[in-house]
C-alpha positions as MATLAB code, in Angstrom:
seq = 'XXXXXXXXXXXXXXXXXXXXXXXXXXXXXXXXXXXXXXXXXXXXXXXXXXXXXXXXXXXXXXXXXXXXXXXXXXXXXXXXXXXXXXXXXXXXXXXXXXXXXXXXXXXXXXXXXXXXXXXXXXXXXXXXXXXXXXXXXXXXXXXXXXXXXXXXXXXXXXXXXXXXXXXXXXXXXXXXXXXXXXXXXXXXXXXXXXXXXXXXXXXXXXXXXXXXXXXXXXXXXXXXXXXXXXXXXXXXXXXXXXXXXXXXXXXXXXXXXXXXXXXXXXXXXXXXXXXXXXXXXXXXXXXXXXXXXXXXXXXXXXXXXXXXXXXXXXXXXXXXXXXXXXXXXXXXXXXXXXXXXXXXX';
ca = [
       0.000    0.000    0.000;
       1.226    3.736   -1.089;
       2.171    6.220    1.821;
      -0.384    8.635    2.473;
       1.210   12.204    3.157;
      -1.306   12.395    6.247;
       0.763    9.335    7.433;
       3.417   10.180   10.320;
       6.824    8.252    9.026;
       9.184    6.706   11.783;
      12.620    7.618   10.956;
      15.410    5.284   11.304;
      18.204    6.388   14.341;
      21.709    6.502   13.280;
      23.789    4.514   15.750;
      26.479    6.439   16.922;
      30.265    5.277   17.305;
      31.733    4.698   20.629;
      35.479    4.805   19.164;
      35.843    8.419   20.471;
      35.091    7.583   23.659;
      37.345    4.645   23.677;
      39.997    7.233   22.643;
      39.414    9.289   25.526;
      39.479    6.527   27.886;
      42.984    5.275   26.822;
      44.137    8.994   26.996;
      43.392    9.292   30.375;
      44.976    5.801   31.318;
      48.206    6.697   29.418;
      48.339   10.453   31.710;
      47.662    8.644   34.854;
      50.614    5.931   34.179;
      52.390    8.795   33.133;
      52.370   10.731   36.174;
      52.859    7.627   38.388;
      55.919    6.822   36.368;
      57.135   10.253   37.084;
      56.340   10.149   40.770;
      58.149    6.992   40.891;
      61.530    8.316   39.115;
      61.580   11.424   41.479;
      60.753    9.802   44.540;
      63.501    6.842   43.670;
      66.222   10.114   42.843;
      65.024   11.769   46.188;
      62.900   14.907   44.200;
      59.471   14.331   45.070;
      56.892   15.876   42.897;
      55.201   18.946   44.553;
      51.839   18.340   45.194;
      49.621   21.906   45.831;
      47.388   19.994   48.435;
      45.900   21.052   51.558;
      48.238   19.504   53.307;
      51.332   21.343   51.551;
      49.862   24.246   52.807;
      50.035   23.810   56.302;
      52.124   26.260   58.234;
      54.644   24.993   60.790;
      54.475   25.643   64.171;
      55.787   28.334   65.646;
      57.886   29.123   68.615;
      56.644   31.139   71.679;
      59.733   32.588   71.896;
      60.050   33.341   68.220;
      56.377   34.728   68.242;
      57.154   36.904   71.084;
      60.056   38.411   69.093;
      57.900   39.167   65.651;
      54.843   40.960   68.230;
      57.516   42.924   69.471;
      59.022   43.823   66.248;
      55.787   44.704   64.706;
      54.802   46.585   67.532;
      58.519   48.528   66.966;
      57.538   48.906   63.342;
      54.234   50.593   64.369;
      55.297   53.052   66.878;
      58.402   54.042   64.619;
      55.209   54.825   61.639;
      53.322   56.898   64.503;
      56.711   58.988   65.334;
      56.516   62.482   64.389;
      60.392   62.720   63.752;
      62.984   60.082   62.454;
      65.146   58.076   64.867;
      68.398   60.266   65.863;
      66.956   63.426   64.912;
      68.662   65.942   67.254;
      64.796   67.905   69.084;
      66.954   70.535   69.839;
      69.376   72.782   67.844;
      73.074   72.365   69.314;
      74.712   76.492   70.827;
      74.070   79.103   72.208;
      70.766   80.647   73.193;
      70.489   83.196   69.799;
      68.137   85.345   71.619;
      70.093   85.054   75.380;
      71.829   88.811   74.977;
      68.368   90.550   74.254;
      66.726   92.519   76.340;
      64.305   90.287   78.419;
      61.964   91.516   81.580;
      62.172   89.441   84.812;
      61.789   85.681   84.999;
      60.462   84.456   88.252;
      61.178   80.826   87.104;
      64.740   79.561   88.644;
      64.422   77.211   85.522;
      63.027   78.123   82.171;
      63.435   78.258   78.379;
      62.013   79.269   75.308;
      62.149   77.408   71.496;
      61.057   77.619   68.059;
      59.239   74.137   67.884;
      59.364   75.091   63.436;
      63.141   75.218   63.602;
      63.938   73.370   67.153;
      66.241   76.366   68.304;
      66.593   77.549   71.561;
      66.487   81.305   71.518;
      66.822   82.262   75.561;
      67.626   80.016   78.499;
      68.049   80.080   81.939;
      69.990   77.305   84.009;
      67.814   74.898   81.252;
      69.731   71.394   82.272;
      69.158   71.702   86.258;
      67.127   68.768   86.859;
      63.890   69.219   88.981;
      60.543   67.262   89.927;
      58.691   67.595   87.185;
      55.151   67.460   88.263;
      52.208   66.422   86.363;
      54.083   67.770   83.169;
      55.102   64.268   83.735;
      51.626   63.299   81.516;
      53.163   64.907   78.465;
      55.423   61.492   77.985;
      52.583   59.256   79.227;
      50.369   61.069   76.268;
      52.692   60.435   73.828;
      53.397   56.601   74.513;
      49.702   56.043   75.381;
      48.732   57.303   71.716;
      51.753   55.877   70.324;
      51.138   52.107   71.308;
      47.097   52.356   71.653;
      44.145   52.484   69.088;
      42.488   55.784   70.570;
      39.167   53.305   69.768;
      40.860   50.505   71.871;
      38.427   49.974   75.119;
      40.085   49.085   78.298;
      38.677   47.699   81.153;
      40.090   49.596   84.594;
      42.153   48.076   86.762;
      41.127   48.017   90.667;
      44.327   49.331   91.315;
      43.614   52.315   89.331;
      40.985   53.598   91.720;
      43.641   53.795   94.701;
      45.954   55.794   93.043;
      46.802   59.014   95.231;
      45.696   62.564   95.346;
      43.974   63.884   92.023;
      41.560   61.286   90.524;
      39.168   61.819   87.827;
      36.722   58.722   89.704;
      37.225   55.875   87.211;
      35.046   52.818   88.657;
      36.747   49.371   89.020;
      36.380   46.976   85.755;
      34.473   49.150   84.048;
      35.075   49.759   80.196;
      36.566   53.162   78.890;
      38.203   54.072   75.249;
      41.803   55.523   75.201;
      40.581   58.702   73.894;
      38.448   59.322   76.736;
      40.870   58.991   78.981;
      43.554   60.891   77.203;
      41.232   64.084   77.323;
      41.209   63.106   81.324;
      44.794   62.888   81.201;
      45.488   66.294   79.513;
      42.897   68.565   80.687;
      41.822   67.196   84.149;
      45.176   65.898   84.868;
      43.813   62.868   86.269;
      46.721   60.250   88.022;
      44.264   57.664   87.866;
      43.895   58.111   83.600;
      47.271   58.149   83.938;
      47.849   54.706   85.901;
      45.271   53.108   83.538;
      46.780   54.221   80.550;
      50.198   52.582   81.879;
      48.677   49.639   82.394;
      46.756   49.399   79.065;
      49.665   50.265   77.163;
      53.142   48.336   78.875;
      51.136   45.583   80.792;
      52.060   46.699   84.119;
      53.208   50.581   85.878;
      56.709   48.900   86.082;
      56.759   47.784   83.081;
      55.855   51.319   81.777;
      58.200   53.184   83.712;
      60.478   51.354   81.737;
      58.922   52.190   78.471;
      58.908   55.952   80.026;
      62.862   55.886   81.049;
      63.848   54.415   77.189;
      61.982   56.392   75.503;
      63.393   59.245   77.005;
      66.961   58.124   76.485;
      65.504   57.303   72.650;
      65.037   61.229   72.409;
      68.213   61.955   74.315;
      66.459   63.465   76.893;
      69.754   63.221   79.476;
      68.623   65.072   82.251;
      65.187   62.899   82.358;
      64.559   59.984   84.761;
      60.963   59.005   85.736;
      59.489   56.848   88.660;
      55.262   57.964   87.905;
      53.335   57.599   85.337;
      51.566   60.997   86.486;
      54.381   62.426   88.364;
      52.383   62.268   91.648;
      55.885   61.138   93.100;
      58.213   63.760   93.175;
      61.576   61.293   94.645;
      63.677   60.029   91.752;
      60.832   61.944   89.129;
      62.918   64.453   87.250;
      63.629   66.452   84.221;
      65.083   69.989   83.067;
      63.237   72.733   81.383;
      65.556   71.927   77.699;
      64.393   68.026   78.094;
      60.342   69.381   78.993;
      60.697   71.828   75.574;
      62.193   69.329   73.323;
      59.418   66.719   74.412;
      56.905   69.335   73.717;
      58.251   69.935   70.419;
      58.119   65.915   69.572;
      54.221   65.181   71.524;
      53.081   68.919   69.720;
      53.920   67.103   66.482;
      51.764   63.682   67.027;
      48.140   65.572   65.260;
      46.422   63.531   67.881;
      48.097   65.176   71.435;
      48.065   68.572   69.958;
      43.877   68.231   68.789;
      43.619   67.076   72.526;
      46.037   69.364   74.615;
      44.532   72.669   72.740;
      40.911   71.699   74.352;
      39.850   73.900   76.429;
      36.351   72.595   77.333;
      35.610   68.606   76.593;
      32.092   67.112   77.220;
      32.645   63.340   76.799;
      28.752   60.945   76.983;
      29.984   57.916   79.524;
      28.070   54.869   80.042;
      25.864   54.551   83.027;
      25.915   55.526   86.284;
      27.795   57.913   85.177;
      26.109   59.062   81.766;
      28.139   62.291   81.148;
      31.757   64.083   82.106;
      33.149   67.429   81.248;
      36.465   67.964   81.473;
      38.049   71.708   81.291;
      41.744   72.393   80.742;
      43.833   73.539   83.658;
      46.085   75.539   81.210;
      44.561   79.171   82.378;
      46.868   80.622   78.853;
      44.485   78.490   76.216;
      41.732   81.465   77.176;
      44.125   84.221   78.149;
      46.668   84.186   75.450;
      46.117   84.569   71.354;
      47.535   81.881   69.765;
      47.908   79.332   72.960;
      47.004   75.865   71.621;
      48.924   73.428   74.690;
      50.569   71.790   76.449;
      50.106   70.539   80.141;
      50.498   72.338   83.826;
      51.859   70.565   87.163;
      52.063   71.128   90.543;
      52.850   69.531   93.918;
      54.488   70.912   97.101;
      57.953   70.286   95.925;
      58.225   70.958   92.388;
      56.076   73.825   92.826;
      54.476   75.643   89.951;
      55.467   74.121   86.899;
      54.099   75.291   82.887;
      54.854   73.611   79.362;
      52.974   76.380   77.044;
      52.889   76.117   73.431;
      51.506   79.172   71.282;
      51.406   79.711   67.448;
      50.462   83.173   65.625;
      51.282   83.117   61.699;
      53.790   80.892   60.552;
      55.730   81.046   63.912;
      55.527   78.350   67.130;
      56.807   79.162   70.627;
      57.396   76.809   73.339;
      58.073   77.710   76.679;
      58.810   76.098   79.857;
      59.083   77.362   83.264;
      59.632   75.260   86.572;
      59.378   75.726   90.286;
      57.710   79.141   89.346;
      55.631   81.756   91.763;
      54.318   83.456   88.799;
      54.028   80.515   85.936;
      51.482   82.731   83.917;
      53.457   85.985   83.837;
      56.750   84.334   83.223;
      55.191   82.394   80.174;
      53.769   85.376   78.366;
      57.083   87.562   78.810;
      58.785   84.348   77.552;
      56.117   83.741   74.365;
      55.756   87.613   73.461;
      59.406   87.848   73.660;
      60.242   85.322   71.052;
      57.270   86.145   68.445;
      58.648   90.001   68.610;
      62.596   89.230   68.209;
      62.027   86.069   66.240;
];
């Protein structure tokens, strides 16, 4: 019978051959013997084929000793970034006070001296290397290693011992939990010696272990006449400096943008967690209200250091720092001192 055209037609499947498939398969077996082969050969000539496995990866273990010494070198590496100046740069300019012979009105101060921080020159001095208790200018070096080893985010938790500390406390509670930058602003403006004990703490570990952060990093600047036994200075025995040392550690902490955004505040009103829900702080420094251009850096007293003033001031292009210790009139003899070197200067 004729096919209709209405009539569906079955059409006939090619078969397909399986030869390249067969090809494939023998490829495969030849690549594998291949590599085994070559495994074999390095293994028996004692150069093993690398393998990029998981377990080629692992890393191997490390030393505690040798770990201790890469934290501490990367911590080196970090604080060197932070420093305002290079290693082994001299703070201060070497001769003669340039402005010593010019005509200057009374200094009360039985130590005091007066730099350009720009330049690092010391334009008028008097008896700048006697060493003296330093007071709470004593915070200007805590300041600088506290922001130089800490996060100003980093959140501490207080140490009991920090409530104890004598005389001037800001009232930080036991345990509870407190950023570095709040405490720097009680460091610098309320003077705090319990900021201060925390912060040593926080940053070295333990207060001895900072005092000896405090006494190389002083010799690091060659600071010669400095040696320090407080964190805060509220120990006068064995706590010393000299008004050249105090200026060229001005010059390096006035450097770090961080201490020199804090020590110009006069007024700082910082939230706190509860009980305590809100602090303000205001800046001993009487000169950052008093004087154009004042902008830092940190007072001190105690009964036998007396009256001691670190003042920085900057009008134009020029920046004075002055320093005047055991001093009955700390104010007046830093204003002579800062008006006399922006007029000759």
């Amino acid at each position: 019978m004729p096919y209709s055209v209405l009539q569906p037609v079955q059409r006939r499947r090619r078969s397909r051959s399986k030869r390249p498939l067969v090809l494939l398969a023998v490829a495969a077996l030849a690549a594998a013997g291949s590599l085994a082969a070559t495994q074999h050969w390095a293994f028996a000539h004692g150069k093993p084929h690398r393998q990029h496995s998981a377990a080629g990866l692992t890393p191997k273990p490390v030393s505690a000793r040798t770990l201790k010494q890469l934290r501490a070198a990367a911590s080196e590496q970090q604080v060197a970034a932070r420093a305002p100046f290079a290693p082994g740069t001299r703070l201060l300019l070497p001769g003669a006070p340039r402005l010593q012979h010019t005509a200057l009105g009374p200094i009360s101060a039985p130590s005091a001296i007066l730099i350009d921080a720009k330049t690092g020159a010391v334009l008028w001095a008097k008896r700048a290397h006697r060493r003296r208790p330093i007071a709470s200018t004593t915070k200007i070096m805590t300041g600088v290693l506290a922001l130089e080893n800490l996060r100003p985010t980093k959140v501490v938790r207080v140490n009991p011992l920090v409530t104890r500390v004598a005389l001037s406390r800001e009232g930080l509670r036991a345990h509870e939990r407190v950023p570095v930058w709040k405490l720097m602003y009680g460091l610098m403006l309320f003077s705090g010696n319990d900021d201060a004990l925390q912060l040593a703490i926080a940053t070295a570990g333990s207060r001895g272990a900072f005092l000896r952060l405090m006494n190389e990093k002083a010799n690091d600047l060659g600071l010669r006449d400095t040696h320090y036994t407080s964190p805060s200075g509220v120990v006068d025995r064995g706590n010393f400096s000299s008004a050249y040392d105090l200026a060229a550690l001005a010059r390096y902490a006035m450097a770090i943008p961080q201490f020199r955004a804090i020590t110009r505040t006069h007024i700082a009103h910082i939230k706190w967690a509860k009980p305590t829900y809100a602090k303000t702080y205001v800046n001993k420094n009487q000169l950052l209200v008093t004087y154009r251009g004042a902008d830092g850096v940190k007072t001190g007293w105690t009964t036998i250091a007396g009256h001691c003033l670190v003042v920085s001031a900057r009008r134009g292009g020029k920046r004075m720092i002055a320093v005047v210790l055991h001093a009955p009139d700390p104010y007046g003899d830093a204003r002579r001192l800062l008006n006399f070197g922006f007029a000759n200067s």
